[in-house]
Tab-separated table of C-alpha atoms in Angstrom:
chain	number	residue	atom	x	y	z
X	13	MET	CA	0.000	0.000	0.000
X	14	SER	CA	1.214	3.503	-0.821
X	15	PRO	CA	2.195	5.887	1.994
X	16	THR	CA	-0.820	7.930	3.038
X	17	ILE	CA	-1.630	11.530	3.904
X	18	LEU	CA	-4.628	11.471	6.235
X	19	VAL	CA	-7.110	14.366	6.248
X	20	ALA	CA	-9.257	14.270	9.390
X	21	GLY	CA	-12.458	16.228	8.890
X	22	ALA	CA	-12.102	16.317	5.116
X	23	THR	CA	-15.524	17.849	4.481
X	24	GLY	CA	-15.099	20.622	7.066
X	25	ASN	CA	-14.468	24.287	6.385
X	26	THR	CA	-10.682	23.845	6.076
X	27	GLY	CA	-10.452	20.112	5.398
X	28	ARG	CA	-12.206	20.338	2.054
X	29	SER	CA	-9.740	22.788	0.528
X	30	THR	CA	-6.831	20.907	2.120
X	31	THR	CA	-7.942	17.747	0.323
X	32	GLU	CA	-8.572	19.501	-2.998
X	33	THR	CA	-5.210	21.278	-2.923
X	34	LEU	CA	-3.331	18.136	-1.890
X	35	SER	CA	-4.828	16.289	-4.860
X	36	LYS	CA	-3.496	18.957	-7.236
X	37	LEU	CA	-0.075	19.252	-5.624
X	38	LEU	CA	0.564	15.497	-5.557
X	39	GLN	CA	-0.208	15.238	-9.277
X	40	ALA	CA	2.656	17.575	-10.172
X	41	PRO	CA	5.479	15.721	-11.982
X	42	ASP	CA	8.077	17.177	-9.628
X	43	SER	CA	6.178	16.442	-6.403
X	44	PRO	CA	8.470	14.651	-3.906
X	45	LEU	CA	5.381	12.909	-2.479
X	46	ARG	CA	3.898	11.859	-5.810
X	47	ASN	CA	3.668	8.235	-4.633
X	48	HIS	CA	1.408	9.179	-1.696
X	49	ARG	CA	-2.335	8.744	-1.610
X	50	ILE	CA	-4.858	10.894	0.266
X	51	LEU	CA	-7.228	9.310	2.766
X	52	ALA	CA	-10.116	11.673	3.493
X	53	LEU	CA	-12.079	10.983	6.684
X	54	THR	CA	-15.697	12.042	7.025
X	55	ARG	CA	-18.616	11.147	9.257
X	56	SER	CA	-20.866	10.810	6.193
X	57	ALA	CA	-19.369	9.324	3.040
X	58	ASN	CA	-22.702	9.804	1.254
X	59	SER	CA	-22.803	13.576	1.683
X	60	PRO	CA	-22.474	15.689	-1.489
X	61	ALA	CA	-19.200	17.182	-0.212
X	62	ALA	CA	-17.692	13.738	0.431
X	63	GLN	CA	-18.815	12.419	-2.936
X	64	ARG	CA	-17.193	15.380	-4.709
X	65	LEU	CA	-13.904	14.725	-2.918
X	66	ALA	CA	-14.051	11.055	-3.918
X	67	THR	CA	-13.835	12.056	-7.592
X	68	LEU	CA	-10.482	13.806	-7.133
X	69	PRO	CA	-7.274	12.105	-8.312
X	70	GLY	CA	-5.511	10.180	-5.563
X	71	VAL	CA	-8.292	10.667	-3.003
X	72	GLU	CA	-10.069	7.878	-1.150
X	73	VAL	CA	-12.960	8.825	1.127
X	74	ILE	CA	-13.636	6.751	4.237
X	75	GLN	CA	-16.459	7.112	6.743
X	76	GLN	CA	-14.537	7.226	10.012
X	77	ASN	CA	-14.721	9.505	13.044
X	78	TRP	CA	-11.182	10.737	13.749
X	79	VAL	CA	-11.727	10.631	17.513
X	80	GLU	CA	-11.825	6.821	17.280
X	81	VAL	CA	-8.584	6.485	15.292
X	82	THR	CA	-6.010	4.203	16.967
X	83	PRO	CA	-2.286	3.604	16.361
X	84	GLU	CA	-3.146	0.233	14.827
X	85	TRP	CA	-5.627	1.833	12.429
X	86	LEU	CA	-3.019	4.370	11.326
X	87	GLN	CA	-0.397	1.691	10.742
X	88	THR	CA	-2.850	-0.471	8.792
X	89	HIS	CA	-3.467	2.439	6.433
X	90	HIS	CA	0.240	3.364	6.207
X	91	VAL	CA	-0.365	6.926	7.373
X	92	THR	CA	2.788	9.070	7.396
X	93	ARG	CA	1.376	12.622	7.419
X	94	VAL	CA	-1.826	14.066	8.856
X	95	PHE	CA	-4.092	17.100	8.763
X	96	ILE	CA	-6.473	17.704	11.667
X	97	ALA	CA	-9.059	20.414	12.267
X	98	SER	CA	-10.543	19.464	15.613
X	99	HIS	CA	-13.974	20.375	16.942
X	100	ASN	CA	-14.073	23.022	19.689
X	101	LYS	CA	-16.353	21.255	22.141
X	102	PRO	CA	-15.495	21.215	25.866
X	103	ASN	CA	-13.816	17.804	25.473
X	104	GLN	CA	-11.551	19.033	22.661
X	105	PHE	CA	-8.297	18.615	24.585
X	106	ALA	CA	-9.100	15.068	25.657
X	107	GLU	CA	-9.997	13.919	22.162
X	108	GLU	CA	-7.391	15.820	20.169
X	109	SER	CA	-4.551	14.925	22.548
X	110	THR	CA	-5.586	11.254	22.287
X	111	PHE	CA	-5.434	11.598	18.508
X	112	HIS	CA	-1.908	13.065	18.581
X	113	LEU	CA	-0.795	10.336	20.976
X	114	ALA	CA	-2.044	7.781	18.449
X	115	LEU	CA	-0.009	9.522	15.728
X	116	LEU	CA	3.096	9.389	17.904
X	117	HIS	CA	2.692	5.702	18.745
X	118	ALA	CA	1.958	4.835	15.111
X	119	GLY	CA	5.183	6.454	13.907
X	120	VAL	CA	3.480	9.224	11.904
X	121	LYS	CA	6.098	11.734	10.807
X	122	TYR	CA	4.223	15.051	10.520
X	123	VAL	CA	0.912	16.657	11.490
X	124	VAL	CA	-0.570	20.020	10.520
X	125	ARG	CA	-3.345	21.183	12.820
X	126	ILE	CA	-5.755	24.118	12.835
X	127	SER	CA	-5.595	26.256	15.949
X	128	THR	CA	-7.364	29.564	16.603
X	129	THR	CA	-6.549	33.277	16.473
X	130	ALA	CA	-2.959	33.697	17.630
X	131	ALA	CA	-3.592	36.443	20.185
X	132	PHE	CA	-5.850	34.126	22.179
X	133	VAL	CA	-3.744	30.959	22.232
X	134	ARG	CA	-2.619	31.500	25.818
X	135	PRO	CA	-2.975	29.805	29.203
X	136	ASP	CA	-5.051	32.681	30.601
X	137	ALA	CA	-7.419	32.954	27.645
X	138	THR	CA	-11.047	33.538	28.578
X	139	ALA	CA	-12.648	30.821	26.432
X	140	TYR	CA	-12.041	27.152	27.151
X	141	TYR	CA	-11.290	26.254	23.515
X	142	GLN	CA	-8.549	28.894	23.324
X	143	ARG	CA	-6.832	27.360	26.350
X	144	ALA	CA	-7.307	23.919	24.784
X	145	HIS	CA	-5.377	25.018	21.696
X	146	TRP	CA	-2.607	26.382	23.908
X	147	ALA	CA	-2.512	23.098	25.814
X	148	ILE	CA	-2.339	21.004	22.625
X	149	GLU	CA	0.593	23.083	21.362
X	150	ALA	CA	2.302	22.724	24.743
X	151	LEU	CA	1.784	18.961	24.590
X	152	LEU	CA	3.241	18.696	21.087
X	153	SER	CA	6.217	20.792	22.229
X	154	ALA	CA	7.065	18.331	25.012
X	155	PRO	CA	10.240	16.232	24.633
X	156	GLU	CA	8.135	13.068	24.670
X	157	PHE	CA	6.623	14.105	21.316
X	158	LYS	CA	9.953	14.890	19.640
X	159	ALA	CA	9.502	12.174	17.013
X	160	LEU	CA	6.288	13.755	15.714
X	161	HIS	CA	6.897	16.888	13.657
X	162	TRP	CA	4.038	19.396	13.824
X	163	THR	CA	2.873	22.806	12.652
X	164	SER	CA	-0.030	24.733	14.162
X	165	LEU	CA	-1.931	27.200	11.966
X	166	GLN	CA	-3.456	30.136	13.871
X	167	PRO	CA	-5.972	31.809	11.537
X	168	ASN	CA	-7.957	34.938	12.212
X	169	VAL	CA	-11.753	34.775	12.171
X	170	PHE	CA	-13.212	32.965	9.129
X	171	GLY	CA	-15.066	34.965	6.485
X	172	SER	CA	-18.086	32.630	6.501
X	173	PHE	CA	-18.545	33.376	10.199
X	174	TRP	CA	-17.998	37.137	9.975
X	175	PHE	CA	-19.958	37.905	6.796
X	176	SER	CA	-22.891	35.477	6.998
X	177	PRO	CA	-25.295	38.013	8.613
X	178	ALA	CA	-24.512	40.507	5.846
X	179	ALA	CA	-25.055	37.882	3.153
X	180	GLU	CA	-28.378	36.806	4.663
X	181	PHE	CA	-29.507	40.447	4.892
X	182	ILE	CA	-28.741	40.981	1.196
X	183	LYS	CA	-30.525	37.785	0.185
X	184	GLU	CA	-33.590	38.758	2.188
X	185	TYR	CA	-33.644	42.237	0.660
X	186	ARG	CA	-33.482	40.767	-2.822
X	187	LYS	CA	-36.511	38.615	-1.989
X	188	THR	CA	-38.644	41.207	-0.208
X	189	GLY	CA	-37.268	44.636	-1.122
X	190	ARG	CA	-37.180	45.532	2.570
X	191	ALA	CA	-34.126	47.168	4.137
X	192	ASP	CA	-35.771	48.112	7.431
X	193	THR	CA	-35.021	44.834	9.198
X	194	VAL	CA	-32.122	44.805	11.661
X	195	LEU	CA	-28.698	43.871	10.347
X	196	LYS	CA	-27.160	42.058	13.295
X	197	MET	CA	-23.446	41.423	13.258
X	198	MET	CA	-20.864	40.257	15.739
X	199	ALA	CA	-18.308	42.722	14.391
X	200	PRO	CA	-17.704	45.995	16.260
X	201	LYS	CA	-18.379	49.192	14.364
X	202	ASP	CA	-14.812	50.496	14.344
X	203	GLY	CA	-12.484	47.598	15.148
X	204	ALA	CA	-10.837	46.265	11.993
X	205	VAL	CA	-10.223	42.517	11.698
X	206	GLY	CA	-8.049	40.611	9.205
X	207	VAL	CA	-10.799	38.154	8.282
X	208	ILE	CA	-9.558	35.162	6.273
X	209	ASP	CA	-11.249	32.722	3.929
X	210	ALA	CA	-11.231	29.213	5.435
X	211	ASP	CA	-10.397	27.709	2.047
X	212	GLU	CA	-7.121	29.624	1.977
X	213	VAL	CA	-6.173	28.196	5.371
X	214	GLY	CA	-6.628	24.729	3.877
X	215	VAL	CA	-4.433	25.676	0.932
X	216	VAL	CA	-1.601	26.624	3.296
X	217	ALA	CA	-2.038	23.351	5.192
X	218	ALA	CA	-1.760	21.364	1.957
X	219	HIS	CA	1.418	23.164	0.924
X	220	LEU	CA	2.948	22.317	4.294
X	221	LEU	CA	1.968	18.660	4.037
X	222	VAL	CA	3.767	18.168	0.712
X	223	GLN	CA	7.094	19.597	1.888
X	224	GLU	CA	9.832	17.042	1.386
X	225	ASP	CA	11.650	18.207	4.524
X	226	THR	CA	9.328	19.198	7.368
X	227	THR	CA	12.150	20.128	9.734
X	228	ILE	CA	11.988	23.855	8.953
X	229	HIS	CA	8.279	23.943	9.899
X	230	ASN	CA	8.516	21.651	12.901
X	231	GLY	CA	7.212	23.132	16.152
X	232	ARG	CA	6.145	26.318	14.412
X	233	ARG	CA	2.986	28.340	14.927
X	234	TYR	CA	1.959	30.288	11.832
X	235	VAL	CA	-0.392	33.275	11.873
X	236	LEU	CA	-2.859	33.714	8.991
X	237	ASN	CA	-4.769	36.928	8.283
X	238	GLY	CA	-6.687	37.971	5.200
X	239	PRO	CA	-5.172	40.565	2.837
X	240	GLU	CA	-7.466	43.353	4.101
X	241	ASP	CA	-8.693	44.384	7.549
X	242	ILE	CA	-12.367	45.272	7.759
X	243	SER	CA	-14.578	46.894	10.390
X	244	GLY	CA	-18.286	46.447	11.017
X	245	GLU	CA	-18.963	49.860	9.505
X	246	LYS	CA	-17.256	48.816	6.257
X	247	ILE	CA	-19.328	45.635	6.169
X	248	VAL	CA	-22.441	47.804	6.282
X	249	GLN	CA	-21.074	49.831	3.365
X	250	MET	CA	-20.590	46.612	1.403
X	251	VAL	CA	-24.200	45.658	2.079
X	252	GLN	CA	-25.454	49.080	0.972
X	253	ARG	CA	-23.521	48.841	-2.291
X	254	ALA	CA	-25.036	45.418	-2.908
X	255	ILE	CA	-28.649	46.478	-2.341
X	256	GLY	CA	-28.405	50.081	-3.561
X	257	VAL	CA	-30.189	51.654	-0.583
X	258	PRO	CA	-29.171	52.616	2.968
X	259	VAL	CA	-29.335	50.052	5.767
X	260	GLU	CA	-31.657	51.657	8.301
X	261	ASN	CA	-31.007	49.520	11.393
X	262	VAL	CA	-27.657	48.047	12.378
X	263	ARG	CA	-26.782	46.272	15.602
X	264	TYR	CA	-23.042	45.885	16.117
X	265	LYS	CA	-21.502	43.537	18.687
X	266	ASP	CA	-24.574	41.353	18.488
X	267	LEU	CA	-24.211	37.870	19.989
X	268	SER	CA	-27.733	36.573	19.427
X	269	ALA	CA	-26.627	34.103	16.734
X	270	LEU	CA	-23.825	32.822	18.955
X	271	ASP	CA	-26.207	32.511	21.901
X	272	ALA	CA	-28.633	30.491	19.795
X	273	PHE	CA	-25.839	28.201	18.603
X	274	LEU	CA	-24.532	27.586	22.111
X	275	GLU	CA	-28.028	26.929	23.394
X	276	MET	CA	-28.758	24.428	20.627
X	277	GLU	CA	-25.360	22.709	20.614
X	278	TYR	CA	-24.511	22.415	24.282
X	279	ASN	CA	-27.506	22.989	26.558
X	280	GLY	CA	-28.804	19.844	28.206
X	281	ASN	CA	-25.776	17.767	27.179
X	282	GLY	CA	-24.187	17.658	30.609
X	283	ASN	CA	-21.741	20.448	29.810
X	284	SER	CA	-20.778	23.046	32.372
X	285	GLN	CA	-22.548	26.289	31.478
X	286	ASN	CA	-19.669	28.191	33.030
X	287	VAL	CA	-17.346	26.566	30.509
X	288	VAL	CA	-19.595	26.804	27.455
X	289	TRP	CA	-20.592	30.429	27.883
X	290	SER	CA	-16.957	31.486	28.258
X	291	ILE	CA	-17.005	31.742	24.461
X	292	ARG	CA	-19.230	34.779	24.840
X	293	ARG	CA	-16.765	36.494	27.168
X	294	ALA	CA	-13.929	35.783	24.754
X	295	VAL	CA	-15.688	37.733	21.997
X	296	GLU	CA	-16.200	40.652	24.351
X	297	THR	CA	-12.479	40.608	25.166
X	298	ALA	CA	-11.705	40.895	21.459
X	299	TRP	CA	-14.010	43.910	21.179
X	300	ASP	CA	-12.088	45.655	23.932
X	301	GLY	CA	-8.971	45.601	21.774
X	302	GLN	CA	-6.912	43.998	24.529
X	303	PHE	CA	-5.148	41.719	22.079
X	304	THR	CA	-3.985	42.694	18.597
X	305	ALA	CA	-3.462	39.953	16.037
X	306	PRO	CA	0.146	39.711	14.875
X	307	PRO	CA	0.835	39.955	11.121
X	308	THR	CA	0.686	36.949	8.825
X	309	SER	CA	3.772	34.774	9.205
X	310	LYS	CA	6.346	35.206	6.427
X	311	GLU	CA	6.398	31.440	5.862
X	312	VAL	CA	2.692	31.575	5.009
X	313	LEU	CA	3.276	34.451	2.591
X	314	GLU	CA	6.000	32.421	0.889
X	315	LEU	CA	3.990	29.194	0.675
X	316	ALA	CA	0.531	30.444	-0.332
X	317	ALA	CA	-0.270	34.025	0.629
X	318	PRO	CA	-3.993	34.585	1.389
X	319	ARG	CA	-5.511	36.756	-1.362
X	320	ARG	CA	-9.302	36.656	-1.030
X	321	THR	CA	-10.680	40.035	-0.075
X	322	PRO	CA	-13.709	40.685	2.160
X	323	GLN	CA	-15.715	41.595	-0.943
X	324	GLN	CA	-14.880	38.267	-2.576
X	325	MET	CA	-15.779	36.362	0.594
X	326	LEU	CA	-19.155	38.091	0.757
X	327	GLU	CA	-19.843	37.388	-2.904
X	328	SER	CA	-19.070	33.700	-2.378
X	329	LEU	CA	-21.622	33.524	0.424
X	330	LEU	CA	-24.208	35.186	-1.807
X	331	GLU	CA	-23.730	32.442	-4.395
X	332	GLU	CA	-24.567	29.671	-1.922
């Protein structure tokens, strides 16, 4: 069996583009990993996204939850390199650390993982998932994990998350002709954010995974921002250009969508409310401007510099 690059969460917001880009890069005549295959994990092999990935050259889709992957499973499939974009549930550290331990024991050589915004990957971060990312990076940095090379990507907020309310407002206006509903957005009016397209994060991950020598990227944390910063006020201007009339009611720093998600996803599941709702406080900390995102890492700019602008991200959401 050929050596394998495993993509855990292949149909997710970064896993999909990682898989697509890997397929292209491995087909290149000069690719040092041309003999590798891509094993794309998904929880639903029958989903449209999974079926599209299965048509790509060198890609095999398997229905397998990554949290149940064992060292024996990895060795059976000859996995040598791995991509992982973990969930951010309260048990993230337990499940992702178990996954990395399996990689270590299976003799996997290199893993690229998705972290969160660099400024918040710290032991005193407000939200539990931010501390979990810090803890995972600390674990991978330990001498006991020396045999497993790793790179952690720390992207800014994803465009789909930041621009979805604006896209939905535009779609609704085009249906009804009404611009008097409230445009609710999590973004502050004045604070500019280097929003990045999730697909471009996956592209960077793929370029890292096909490096012949991973030593230069081992133990590194790379920051990814989009090419343009944007404030909530500028998002409103984008909406007004799209619909051709003023937006009458805007609510900045609105967390109603987040509250609804947390309520639906976590309430009644035995999770500590004190832990779950810390996500809300983390957003408020970002609004205060206490932490400024560092610039995009030069290694990212050299490998595959993010290029999609806020306008392009919004237009993509409008096409969905």
